[in-house]
PDB file of C-alpha atoms in Angstrom:
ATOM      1  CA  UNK A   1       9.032 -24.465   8.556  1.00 51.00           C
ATOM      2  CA  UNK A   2       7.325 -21.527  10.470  1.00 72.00           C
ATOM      3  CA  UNK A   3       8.483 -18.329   9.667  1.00 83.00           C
ATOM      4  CA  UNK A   4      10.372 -16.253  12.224  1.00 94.00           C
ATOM      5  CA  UNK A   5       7.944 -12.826  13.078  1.00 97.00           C
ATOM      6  CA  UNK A   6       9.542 -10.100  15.054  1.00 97.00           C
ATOM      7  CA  UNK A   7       8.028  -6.521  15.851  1.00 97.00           C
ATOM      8  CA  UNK A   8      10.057  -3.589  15.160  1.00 97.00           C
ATOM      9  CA  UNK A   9      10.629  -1.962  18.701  1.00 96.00           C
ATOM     10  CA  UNK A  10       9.584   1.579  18.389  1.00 94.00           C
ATOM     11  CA  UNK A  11       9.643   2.171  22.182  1.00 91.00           C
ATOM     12  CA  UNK A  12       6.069   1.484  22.988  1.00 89.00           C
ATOM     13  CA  UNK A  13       4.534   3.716  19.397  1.00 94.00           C
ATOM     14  CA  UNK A  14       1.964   1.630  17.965  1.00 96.00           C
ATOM     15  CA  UNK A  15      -0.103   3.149  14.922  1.00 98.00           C
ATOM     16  CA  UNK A  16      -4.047   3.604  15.026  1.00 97.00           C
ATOM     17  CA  UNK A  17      -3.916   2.870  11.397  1.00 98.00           C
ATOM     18  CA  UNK A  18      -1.093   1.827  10.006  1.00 98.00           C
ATOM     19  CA  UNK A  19      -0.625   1.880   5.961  1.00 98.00           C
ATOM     20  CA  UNK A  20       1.030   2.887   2.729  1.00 98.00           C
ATOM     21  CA  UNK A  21       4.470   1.083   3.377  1.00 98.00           C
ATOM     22  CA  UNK A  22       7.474   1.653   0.849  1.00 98.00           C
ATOM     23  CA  UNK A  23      10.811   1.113   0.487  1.00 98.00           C
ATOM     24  CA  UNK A  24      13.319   3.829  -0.498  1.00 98.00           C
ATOM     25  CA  UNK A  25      16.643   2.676  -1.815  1.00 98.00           C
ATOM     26  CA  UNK A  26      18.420   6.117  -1.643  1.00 97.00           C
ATOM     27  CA  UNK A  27      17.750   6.324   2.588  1.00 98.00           C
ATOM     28  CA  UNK A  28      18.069   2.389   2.854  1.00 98.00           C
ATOM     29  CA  UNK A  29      14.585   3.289   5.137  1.00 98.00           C
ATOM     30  CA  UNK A  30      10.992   2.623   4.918  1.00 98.00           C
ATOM     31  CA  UNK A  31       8.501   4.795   5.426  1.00 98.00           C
ATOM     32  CA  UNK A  32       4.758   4.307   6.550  1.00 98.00           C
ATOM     33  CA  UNK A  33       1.548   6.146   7.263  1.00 98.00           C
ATOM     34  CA  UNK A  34      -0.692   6.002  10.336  1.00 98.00           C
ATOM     35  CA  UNK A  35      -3.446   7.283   8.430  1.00 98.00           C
ATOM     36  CA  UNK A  36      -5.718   8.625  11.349  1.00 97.00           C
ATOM     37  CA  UNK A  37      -3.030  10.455  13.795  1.00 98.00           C
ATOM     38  CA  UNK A  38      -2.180  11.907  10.646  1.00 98.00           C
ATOM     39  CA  UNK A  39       1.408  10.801  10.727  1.00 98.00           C
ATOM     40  CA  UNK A  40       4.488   9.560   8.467  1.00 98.00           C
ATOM     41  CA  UNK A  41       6.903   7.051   9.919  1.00 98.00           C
ATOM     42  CA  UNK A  42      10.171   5.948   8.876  1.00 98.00           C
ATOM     43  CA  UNK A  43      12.343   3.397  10.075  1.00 98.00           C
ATOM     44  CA  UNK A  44      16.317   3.510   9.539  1.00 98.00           C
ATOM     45  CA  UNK A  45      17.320  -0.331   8.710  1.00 98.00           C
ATOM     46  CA  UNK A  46      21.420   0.791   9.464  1.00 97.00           C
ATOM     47  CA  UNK A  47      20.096   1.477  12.881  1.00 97.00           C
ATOM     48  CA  UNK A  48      16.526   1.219  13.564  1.00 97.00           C
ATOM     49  CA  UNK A  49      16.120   4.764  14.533  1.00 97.00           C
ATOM     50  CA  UNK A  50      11.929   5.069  13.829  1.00 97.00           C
ATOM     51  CA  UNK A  51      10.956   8.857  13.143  1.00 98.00           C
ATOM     52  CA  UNK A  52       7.603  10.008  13.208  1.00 98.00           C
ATOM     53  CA  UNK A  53       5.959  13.523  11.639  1.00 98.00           C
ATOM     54  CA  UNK A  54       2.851  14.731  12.037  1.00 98.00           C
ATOM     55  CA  UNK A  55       0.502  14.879   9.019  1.00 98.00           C
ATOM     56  CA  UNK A  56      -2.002  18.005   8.271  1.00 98.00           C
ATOM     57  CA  UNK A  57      -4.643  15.263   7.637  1.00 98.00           C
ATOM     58  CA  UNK A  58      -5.205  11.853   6.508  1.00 98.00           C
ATOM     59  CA  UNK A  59      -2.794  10.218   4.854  1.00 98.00           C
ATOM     60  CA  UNK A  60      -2.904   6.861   3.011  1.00 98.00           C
ATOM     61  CA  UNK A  61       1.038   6.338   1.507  1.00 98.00           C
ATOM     62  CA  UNK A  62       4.165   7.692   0.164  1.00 98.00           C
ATOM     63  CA  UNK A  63       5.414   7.519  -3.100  1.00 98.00           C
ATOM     64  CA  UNK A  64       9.333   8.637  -3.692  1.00 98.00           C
ATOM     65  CA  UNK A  65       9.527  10.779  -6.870  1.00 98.00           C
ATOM     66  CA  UNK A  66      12.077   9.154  -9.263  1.00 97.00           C
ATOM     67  CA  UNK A  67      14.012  12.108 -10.442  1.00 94.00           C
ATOM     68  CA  UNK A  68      13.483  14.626  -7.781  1.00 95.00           C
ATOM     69  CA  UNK A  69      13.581  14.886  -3.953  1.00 95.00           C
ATOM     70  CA  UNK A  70      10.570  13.735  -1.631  1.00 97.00           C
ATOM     71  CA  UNK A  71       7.171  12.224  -2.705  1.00 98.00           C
ATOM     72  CA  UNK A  72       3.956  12.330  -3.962  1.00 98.00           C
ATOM     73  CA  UNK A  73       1.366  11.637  -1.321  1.00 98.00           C
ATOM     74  CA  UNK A  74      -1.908  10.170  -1.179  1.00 98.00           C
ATOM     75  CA  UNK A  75      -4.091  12.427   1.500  1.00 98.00           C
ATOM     76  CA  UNK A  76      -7.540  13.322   1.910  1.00 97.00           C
ATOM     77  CA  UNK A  77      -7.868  16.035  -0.539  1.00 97.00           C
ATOM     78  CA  UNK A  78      -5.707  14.404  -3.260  1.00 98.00           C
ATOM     79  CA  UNK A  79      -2.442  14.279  -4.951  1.00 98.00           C
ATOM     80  CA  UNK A  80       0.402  16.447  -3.679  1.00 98.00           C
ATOM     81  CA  UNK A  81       3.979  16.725  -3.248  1.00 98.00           C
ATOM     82  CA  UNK A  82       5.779  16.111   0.207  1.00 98.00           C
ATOM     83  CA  UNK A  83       8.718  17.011   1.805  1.00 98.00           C
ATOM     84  CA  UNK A  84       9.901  16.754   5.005  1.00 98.00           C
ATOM     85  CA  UNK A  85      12.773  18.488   7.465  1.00 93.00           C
ATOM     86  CA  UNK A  86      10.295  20.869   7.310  1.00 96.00           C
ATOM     87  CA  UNK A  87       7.092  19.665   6.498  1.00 97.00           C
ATOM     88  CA  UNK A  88       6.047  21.281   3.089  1.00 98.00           C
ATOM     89  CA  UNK A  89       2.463  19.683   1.305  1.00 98.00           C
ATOM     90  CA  UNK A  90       2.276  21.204  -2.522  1.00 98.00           C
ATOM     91  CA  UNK A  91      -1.351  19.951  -3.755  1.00 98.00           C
ATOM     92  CA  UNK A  92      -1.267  18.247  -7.384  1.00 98.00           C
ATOM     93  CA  UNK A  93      -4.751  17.432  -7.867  1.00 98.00           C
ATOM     94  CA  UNK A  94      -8.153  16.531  -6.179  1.00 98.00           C
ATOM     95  CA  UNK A  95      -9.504  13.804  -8.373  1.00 98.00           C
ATOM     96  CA  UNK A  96     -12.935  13.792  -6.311  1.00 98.00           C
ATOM     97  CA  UNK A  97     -13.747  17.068  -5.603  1.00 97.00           C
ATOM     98  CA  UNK A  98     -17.546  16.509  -5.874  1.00 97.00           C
ATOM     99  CA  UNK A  99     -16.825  13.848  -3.022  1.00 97.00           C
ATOM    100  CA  UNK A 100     -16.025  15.264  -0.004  1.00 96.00           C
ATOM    101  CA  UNK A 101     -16.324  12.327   1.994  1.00 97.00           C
ATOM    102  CA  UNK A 102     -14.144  10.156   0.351  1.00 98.00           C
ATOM    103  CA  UNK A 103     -10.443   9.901   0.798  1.00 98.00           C
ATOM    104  CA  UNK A 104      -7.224   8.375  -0.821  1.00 98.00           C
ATOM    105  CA  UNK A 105      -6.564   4.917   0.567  1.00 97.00           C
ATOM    106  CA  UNK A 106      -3.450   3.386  -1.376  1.00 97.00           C
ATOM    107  CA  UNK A 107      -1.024   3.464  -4.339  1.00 98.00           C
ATOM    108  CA  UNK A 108       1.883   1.897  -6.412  1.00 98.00           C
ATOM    109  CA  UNK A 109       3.674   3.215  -8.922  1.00 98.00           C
ATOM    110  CA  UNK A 110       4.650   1.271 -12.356  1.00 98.00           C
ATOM    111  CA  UNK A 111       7.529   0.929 -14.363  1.00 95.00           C
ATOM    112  CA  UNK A 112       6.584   3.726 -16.337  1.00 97.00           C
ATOM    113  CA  UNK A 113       6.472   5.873 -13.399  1.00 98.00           C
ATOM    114  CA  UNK A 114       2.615   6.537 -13.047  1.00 98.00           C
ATOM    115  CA  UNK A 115       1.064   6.301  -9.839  1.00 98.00           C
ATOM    116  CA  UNK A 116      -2.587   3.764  -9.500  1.00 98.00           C
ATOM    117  CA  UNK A 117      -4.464   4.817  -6.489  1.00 98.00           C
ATOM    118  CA  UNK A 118      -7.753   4.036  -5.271  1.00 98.00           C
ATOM    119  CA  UNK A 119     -10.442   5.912  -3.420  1.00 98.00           C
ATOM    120  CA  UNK A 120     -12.807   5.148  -0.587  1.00 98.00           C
ATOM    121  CA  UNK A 121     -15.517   6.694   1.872  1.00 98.00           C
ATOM    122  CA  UNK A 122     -14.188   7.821   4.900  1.00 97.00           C
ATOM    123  CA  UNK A 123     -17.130   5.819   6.456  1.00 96.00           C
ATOM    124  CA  UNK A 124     -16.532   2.861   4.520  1.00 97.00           C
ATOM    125  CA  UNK A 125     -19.990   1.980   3.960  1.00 96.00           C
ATOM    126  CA  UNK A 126     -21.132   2.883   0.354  1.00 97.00           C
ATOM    127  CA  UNK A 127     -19.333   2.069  -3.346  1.00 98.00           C
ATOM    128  CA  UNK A 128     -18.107   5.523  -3.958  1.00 98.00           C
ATOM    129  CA  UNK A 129     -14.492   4.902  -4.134  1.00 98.00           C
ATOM    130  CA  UNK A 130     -12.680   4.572  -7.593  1.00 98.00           C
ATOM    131  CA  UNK A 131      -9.206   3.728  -9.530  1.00 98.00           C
ATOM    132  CA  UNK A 132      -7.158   6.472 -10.646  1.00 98.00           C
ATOM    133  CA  UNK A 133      -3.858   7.010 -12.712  1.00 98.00           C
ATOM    134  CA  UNK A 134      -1.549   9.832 -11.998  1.00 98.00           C
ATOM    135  CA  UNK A 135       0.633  10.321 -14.362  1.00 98.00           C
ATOM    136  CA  UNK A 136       3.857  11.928 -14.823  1.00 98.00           C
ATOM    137  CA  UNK A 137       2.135  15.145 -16.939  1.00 98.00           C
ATOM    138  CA  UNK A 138       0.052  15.339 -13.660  1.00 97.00           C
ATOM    139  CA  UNK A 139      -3.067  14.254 -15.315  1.00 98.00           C
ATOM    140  CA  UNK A 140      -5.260  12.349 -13.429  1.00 98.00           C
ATOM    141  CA  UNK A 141      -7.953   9.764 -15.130  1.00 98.00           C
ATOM    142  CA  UNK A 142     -10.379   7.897 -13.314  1.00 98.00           C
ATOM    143  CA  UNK A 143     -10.240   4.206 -14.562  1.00 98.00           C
ATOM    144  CA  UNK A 144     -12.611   2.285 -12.698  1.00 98.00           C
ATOM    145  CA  UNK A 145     -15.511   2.475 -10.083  1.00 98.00           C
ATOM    146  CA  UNK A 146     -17.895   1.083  -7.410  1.00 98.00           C
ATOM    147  CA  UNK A 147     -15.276   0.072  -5.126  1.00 98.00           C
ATOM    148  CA  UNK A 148     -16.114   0.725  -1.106  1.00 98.00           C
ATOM    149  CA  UNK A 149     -12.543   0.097  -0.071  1.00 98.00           C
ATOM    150  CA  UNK A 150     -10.282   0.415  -2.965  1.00 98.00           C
ATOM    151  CA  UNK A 151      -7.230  -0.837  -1.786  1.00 97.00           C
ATOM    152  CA  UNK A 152      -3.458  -2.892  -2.487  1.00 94.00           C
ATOM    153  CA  UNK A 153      -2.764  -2.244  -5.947  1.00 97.00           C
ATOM    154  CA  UNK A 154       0.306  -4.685  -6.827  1.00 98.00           C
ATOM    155  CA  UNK A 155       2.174  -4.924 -10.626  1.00 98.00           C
ATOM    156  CA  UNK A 156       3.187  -8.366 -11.707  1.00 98.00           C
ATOM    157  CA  UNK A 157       6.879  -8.718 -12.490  1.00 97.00           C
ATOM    158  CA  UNK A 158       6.890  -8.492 -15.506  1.00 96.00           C
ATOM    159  CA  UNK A 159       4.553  -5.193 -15.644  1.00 97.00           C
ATOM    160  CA  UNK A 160       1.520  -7.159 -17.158  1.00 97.00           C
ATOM    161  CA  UNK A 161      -0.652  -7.318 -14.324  1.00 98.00           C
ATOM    162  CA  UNK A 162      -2.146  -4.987 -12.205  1.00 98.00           C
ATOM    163  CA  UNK A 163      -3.870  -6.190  -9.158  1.00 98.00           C
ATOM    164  CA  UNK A 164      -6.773  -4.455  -7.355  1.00 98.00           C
ATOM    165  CA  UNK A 165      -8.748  -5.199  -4.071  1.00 98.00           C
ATOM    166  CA  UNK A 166     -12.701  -4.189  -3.305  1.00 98.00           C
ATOM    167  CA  UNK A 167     -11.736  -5.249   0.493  1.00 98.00           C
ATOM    168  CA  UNK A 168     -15.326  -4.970   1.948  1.00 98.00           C
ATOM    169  CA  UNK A 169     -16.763  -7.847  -0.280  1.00 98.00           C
ATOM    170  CA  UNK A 170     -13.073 -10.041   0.118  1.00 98.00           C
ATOM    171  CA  UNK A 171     -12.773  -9.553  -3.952  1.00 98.00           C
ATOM    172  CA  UNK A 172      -9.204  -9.211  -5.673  1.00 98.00           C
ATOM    173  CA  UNK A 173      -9.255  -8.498  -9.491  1.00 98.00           C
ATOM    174  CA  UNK A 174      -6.634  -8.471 -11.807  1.00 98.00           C
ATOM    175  CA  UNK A 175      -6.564  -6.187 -14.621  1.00 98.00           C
ATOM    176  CA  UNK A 176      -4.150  -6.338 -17.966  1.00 98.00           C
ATOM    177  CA  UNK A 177      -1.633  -3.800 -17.587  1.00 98.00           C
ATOM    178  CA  UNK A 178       0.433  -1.633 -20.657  1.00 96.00           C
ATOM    179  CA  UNK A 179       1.471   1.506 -21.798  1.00 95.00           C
ATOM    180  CA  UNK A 180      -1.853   2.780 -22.855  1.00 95.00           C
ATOM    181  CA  UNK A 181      -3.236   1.718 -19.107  1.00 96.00           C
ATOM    182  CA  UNK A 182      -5.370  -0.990 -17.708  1.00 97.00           C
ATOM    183  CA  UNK A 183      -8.315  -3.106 -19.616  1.00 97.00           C
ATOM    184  CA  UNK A 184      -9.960  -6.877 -18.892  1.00 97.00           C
ATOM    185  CA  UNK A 185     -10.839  -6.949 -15.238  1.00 97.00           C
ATOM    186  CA  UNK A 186     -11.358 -10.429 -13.855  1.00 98.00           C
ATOM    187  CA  UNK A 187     -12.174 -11.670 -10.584  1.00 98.00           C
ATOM    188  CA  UNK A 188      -8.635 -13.163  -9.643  1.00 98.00           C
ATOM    189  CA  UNK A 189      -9.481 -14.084  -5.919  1.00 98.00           C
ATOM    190  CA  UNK A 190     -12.658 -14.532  -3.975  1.00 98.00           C
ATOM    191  CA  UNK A 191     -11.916 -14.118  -0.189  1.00 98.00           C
ATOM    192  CA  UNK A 192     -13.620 -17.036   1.690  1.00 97.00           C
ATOM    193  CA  UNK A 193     -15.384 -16.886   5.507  1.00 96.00           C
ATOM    194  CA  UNK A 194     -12.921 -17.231   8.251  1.00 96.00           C
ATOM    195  CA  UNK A 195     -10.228 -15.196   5.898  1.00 98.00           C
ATOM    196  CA  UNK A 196     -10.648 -11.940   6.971  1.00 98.00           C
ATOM    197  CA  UNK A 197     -10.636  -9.335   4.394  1.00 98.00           C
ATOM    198  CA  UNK A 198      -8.088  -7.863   1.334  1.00 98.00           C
ATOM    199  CA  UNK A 199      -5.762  -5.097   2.131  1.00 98.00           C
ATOM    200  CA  UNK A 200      -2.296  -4.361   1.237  1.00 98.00           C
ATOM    201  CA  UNK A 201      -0.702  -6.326  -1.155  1.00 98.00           C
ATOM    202  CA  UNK A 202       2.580  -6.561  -2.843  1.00 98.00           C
ATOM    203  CA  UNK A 203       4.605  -9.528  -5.240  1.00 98.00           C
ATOM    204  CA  UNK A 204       7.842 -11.194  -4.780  1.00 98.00           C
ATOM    205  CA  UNK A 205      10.167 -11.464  -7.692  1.00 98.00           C
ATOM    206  CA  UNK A 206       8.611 -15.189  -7.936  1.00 97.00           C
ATOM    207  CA  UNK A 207       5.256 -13.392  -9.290  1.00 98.00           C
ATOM    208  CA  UNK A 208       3.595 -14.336  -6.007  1.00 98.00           C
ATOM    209  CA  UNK A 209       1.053 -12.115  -4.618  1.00 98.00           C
ATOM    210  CA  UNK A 210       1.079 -11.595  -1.197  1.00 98.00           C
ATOM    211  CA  UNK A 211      -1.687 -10.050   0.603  1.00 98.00           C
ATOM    212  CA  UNK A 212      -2.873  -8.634   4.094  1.00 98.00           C
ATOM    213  CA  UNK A 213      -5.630 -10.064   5.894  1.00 98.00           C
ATOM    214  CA  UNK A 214      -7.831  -7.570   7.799  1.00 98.00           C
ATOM    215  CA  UNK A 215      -9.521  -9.062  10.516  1.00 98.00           C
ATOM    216  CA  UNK A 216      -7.545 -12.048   9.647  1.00 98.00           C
ATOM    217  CA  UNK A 217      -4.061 -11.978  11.757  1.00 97.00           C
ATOM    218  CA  UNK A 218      -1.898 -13.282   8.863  1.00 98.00           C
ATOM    219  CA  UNK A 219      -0.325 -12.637   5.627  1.00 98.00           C
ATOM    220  CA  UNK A 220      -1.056 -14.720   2.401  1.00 98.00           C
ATOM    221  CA  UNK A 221       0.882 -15.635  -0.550  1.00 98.00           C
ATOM    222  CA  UNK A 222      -0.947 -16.612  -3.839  1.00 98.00           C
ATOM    223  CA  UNK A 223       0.526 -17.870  -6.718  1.00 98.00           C
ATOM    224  CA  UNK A 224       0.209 -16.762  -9.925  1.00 97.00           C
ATOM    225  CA  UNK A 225      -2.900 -18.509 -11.079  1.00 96.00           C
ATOM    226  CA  UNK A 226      -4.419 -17.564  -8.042  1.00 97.00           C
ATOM    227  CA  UNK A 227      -4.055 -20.533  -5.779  1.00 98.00           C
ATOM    228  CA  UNK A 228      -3.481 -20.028  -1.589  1.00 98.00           C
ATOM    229  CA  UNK A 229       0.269 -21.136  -1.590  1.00 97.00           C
ATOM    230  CA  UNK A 230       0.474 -20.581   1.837  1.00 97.00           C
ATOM    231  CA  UNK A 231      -0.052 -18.194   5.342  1.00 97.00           C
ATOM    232  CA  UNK A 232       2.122 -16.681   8.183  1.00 98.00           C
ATOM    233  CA  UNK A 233       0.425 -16.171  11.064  1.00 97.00           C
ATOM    234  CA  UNK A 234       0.813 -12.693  12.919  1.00 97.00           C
ATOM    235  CA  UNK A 235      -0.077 -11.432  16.585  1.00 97.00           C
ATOM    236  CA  UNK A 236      -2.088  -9.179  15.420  1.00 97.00           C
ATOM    237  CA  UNK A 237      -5.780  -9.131  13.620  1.00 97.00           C
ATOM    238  CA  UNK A 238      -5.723  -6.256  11.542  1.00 98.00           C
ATOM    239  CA  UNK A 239      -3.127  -6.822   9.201  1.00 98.00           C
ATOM    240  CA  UNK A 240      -2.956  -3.700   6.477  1.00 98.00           C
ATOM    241  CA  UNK A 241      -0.032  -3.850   4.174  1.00 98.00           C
ATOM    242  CA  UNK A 242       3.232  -5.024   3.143  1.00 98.00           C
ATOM    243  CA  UNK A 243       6.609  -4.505   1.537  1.00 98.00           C
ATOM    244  CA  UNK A 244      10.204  -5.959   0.560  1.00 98.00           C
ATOM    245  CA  UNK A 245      13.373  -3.585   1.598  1.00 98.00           C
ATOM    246  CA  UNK A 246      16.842  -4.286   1.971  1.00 98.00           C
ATOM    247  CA  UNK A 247      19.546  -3.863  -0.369  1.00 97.00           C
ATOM    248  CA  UNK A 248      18.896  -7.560  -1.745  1.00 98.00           C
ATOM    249  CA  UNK A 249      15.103  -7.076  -1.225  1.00 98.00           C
ATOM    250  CA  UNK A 250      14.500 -10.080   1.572  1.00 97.00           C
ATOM    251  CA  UNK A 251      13.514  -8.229   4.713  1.00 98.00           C
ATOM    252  CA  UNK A 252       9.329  -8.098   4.781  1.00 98.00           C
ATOM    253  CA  UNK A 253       7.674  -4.968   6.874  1.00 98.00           C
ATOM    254  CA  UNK A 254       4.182  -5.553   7.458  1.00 98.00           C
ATOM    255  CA  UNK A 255       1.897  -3.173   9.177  1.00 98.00           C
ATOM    256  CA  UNK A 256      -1.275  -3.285  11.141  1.00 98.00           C
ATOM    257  CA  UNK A 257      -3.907  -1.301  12.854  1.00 98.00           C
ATOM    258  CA  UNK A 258      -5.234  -0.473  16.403  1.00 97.00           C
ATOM    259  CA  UNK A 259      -8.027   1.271  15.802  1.00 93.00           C
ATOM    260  CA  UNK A 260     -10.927  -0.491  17.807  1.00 88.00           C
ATOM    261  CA  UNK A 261      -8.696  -2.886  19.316  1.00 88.00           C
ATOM    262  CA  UNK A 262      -7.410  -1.526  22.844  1.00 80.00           C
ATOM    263  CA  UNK A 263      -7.433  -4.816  24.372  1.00 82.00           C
ATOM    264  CA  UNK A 264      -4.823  -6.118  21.704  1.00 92.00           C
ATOM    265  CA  UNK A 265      -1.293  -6.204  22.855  1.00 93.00           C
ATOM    266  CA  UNK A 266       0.583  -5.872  19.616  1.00 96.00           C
ATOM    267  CA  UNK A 267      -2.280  -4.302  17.426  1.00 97.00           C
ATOM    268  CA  UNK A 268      -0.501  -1.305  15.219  1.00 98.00           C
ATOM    269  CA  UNK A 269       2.848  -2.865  15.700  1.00 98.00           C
ATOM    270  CA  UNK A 270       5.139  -2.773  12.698  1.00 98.00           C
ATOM    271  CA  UNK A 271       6.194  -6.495  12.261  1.00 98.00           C
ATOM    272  CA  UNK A 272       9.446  -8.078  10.006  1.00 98.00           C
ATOM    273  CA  UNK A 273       8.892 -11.542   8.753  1.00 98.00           C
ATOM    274  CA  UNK A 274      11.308 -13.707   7.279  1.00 96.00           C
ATOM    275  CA  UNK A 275       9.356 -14.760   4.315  1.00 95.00           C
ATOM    276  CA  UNK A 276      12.171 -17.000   2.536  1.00 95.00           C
ATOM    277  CA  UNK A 277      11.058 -14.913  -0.705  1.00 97.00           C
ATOM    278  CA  UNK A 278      12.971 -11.685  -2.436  1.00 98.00           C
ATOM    279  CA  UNK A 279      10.598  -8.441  -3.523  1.00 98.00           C
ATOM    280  CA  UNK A 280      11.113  -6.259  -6.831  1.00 98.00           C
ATOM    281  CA  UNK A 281      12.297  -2.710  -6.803  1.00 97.00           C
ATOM    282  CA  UNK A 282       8.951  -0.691  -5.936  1.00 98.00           C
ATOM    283  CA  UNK A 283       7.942   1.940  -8.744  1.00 98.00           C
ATOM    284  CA  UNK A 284       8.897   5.565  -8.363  1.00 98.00           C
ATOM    285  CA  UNK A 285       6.490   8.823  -9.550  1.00 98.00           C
ATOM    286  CA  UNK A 286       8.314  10.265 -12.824  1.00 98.00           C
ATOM    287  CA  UNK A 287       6.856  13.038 -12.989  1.00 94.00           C
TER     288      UNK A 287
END
């Protein structure tokens, strides 16, 4: 059966580069970056109202804090708390301040309420980019390196897993996940020619993977050995991210990206897909 796609009518908005996508069960909304307008989106699923704030730079995702109001955000100079209705940044931490260049790309949090968020050149053309854990003391530690697009972490359902994309080489590792961090990382999948490249990723309560194909124009879900269970096809070729909402966790948002693509009709669209599949809760930040 083909899925049913639809794209979320936003009266003609599309995003240059759009990212970070998360579900918050307190506004029944999700919110989304457009990492180059700088901007933050959110979309009302009681009545599709999309609002849209300007950003005071590049932005990657949103993260709602578990225990308090607003977020933790991923922007170009770091870590910081957000808040909007006004627009208030609060700076947590740079972890790359010897790195000008380089930028924060994308984030989950665990179960335990720590944040895992990658790092990558502006540019996109050199292995500077790393993994880093936030945690709720506000520490940050750097836990791995080398990546040029460090992208799509994604926690297996049971919180054993931790899954984490290079995207410019098409390589997806998986790392074993606990309470004293991350250890053991494997090549889990090897993108092939014709696939596009790994971005965005999240898992359905199944402990399938599903994954964003930049440059690819479809969505991918992997089971949990690995194996291509099967594709949705999307009209659009920069596919970025991806997320479960809804109170029983079956509507899929995906988003996608303009940039470079003015000929595209629905390039930076924000697209639902009726996946057949139900997500997990996402992690909040605990600290």
């Amino acid at each position: 059966m083909t899925a049913q796609v639809r794209i979320v009518p936003r009266g003609g908005q599309r995003d240059q580069l759009g990212e970070g996508l998360f579900w918050s069960a307190r506004e029944g909304a999700i919110y989304w970056t457009d990492i180059l307008a700088p901007a933050l989106n959110r979309l009302s699923l009681a009545d599709g109202r999309v609002t849209r704030w300007p950003m005071p730079e590049m932005i990657g995702w949103v993260i709602e804090r578990r225990d308090a109001p607003g977020f933790v955000a991923g922007f170009r100079s770091g870590f910081a708390e957000l808040t909007l209705d006004p627009v208030r940044v609060v700076p947590i931490a740079d972890p790359e301040p010897d790195l000008p260049d380089n930028r924060l790309n994308d984030a989950k949090a665990d179960r335990r309420g720590r944040i895992w968020a990658g790092t990558m050149p502006i540019t996109a053309d050199r292995p500077s980019g790393s993994l880093y854990r936030l945690d709720p003391d506000r520490r940050v530690a750097r836990v791995d390196t080398g990546y040029t697009v460090a992208n799509g972490p994604a926690i297996s359902p049971g919180g054993e897993w931790l899954y984490h994309t290079d995207t410019v080489p098409g390589r997806v590792y998986r790392f074993a996940l606990d309470e004293d961090g991350i250890r053991d990382r494997g090549l889990f999948i090897q993108f092939q020619p014709g696939w596009g490249k790994p971005d965005g990723m999240t898992v359905d309560a199944e402990g399938g993977l599903w994954i964003a194909h930049w440059g690819g124009g479809r969505i991918s879900r992997f089971t949990p050995d690995g194996a291509l269970d099967r594709s949705i096809a999307l009209p659009a070729s920069q596919i970025t991210n991806i997320c479960f909402a809804g109170e029983a966790l079956d509507r899929m948002f995906v988003t996608s990206a303009a940039t470079g693509l003015e000929g595209e009709a629905e390039a930076g669209a924000l697209f639902e897909v009726d996946a057949g599949v139900r997500g997990l809760p996402p992690g909040r930040f605990a600290g």
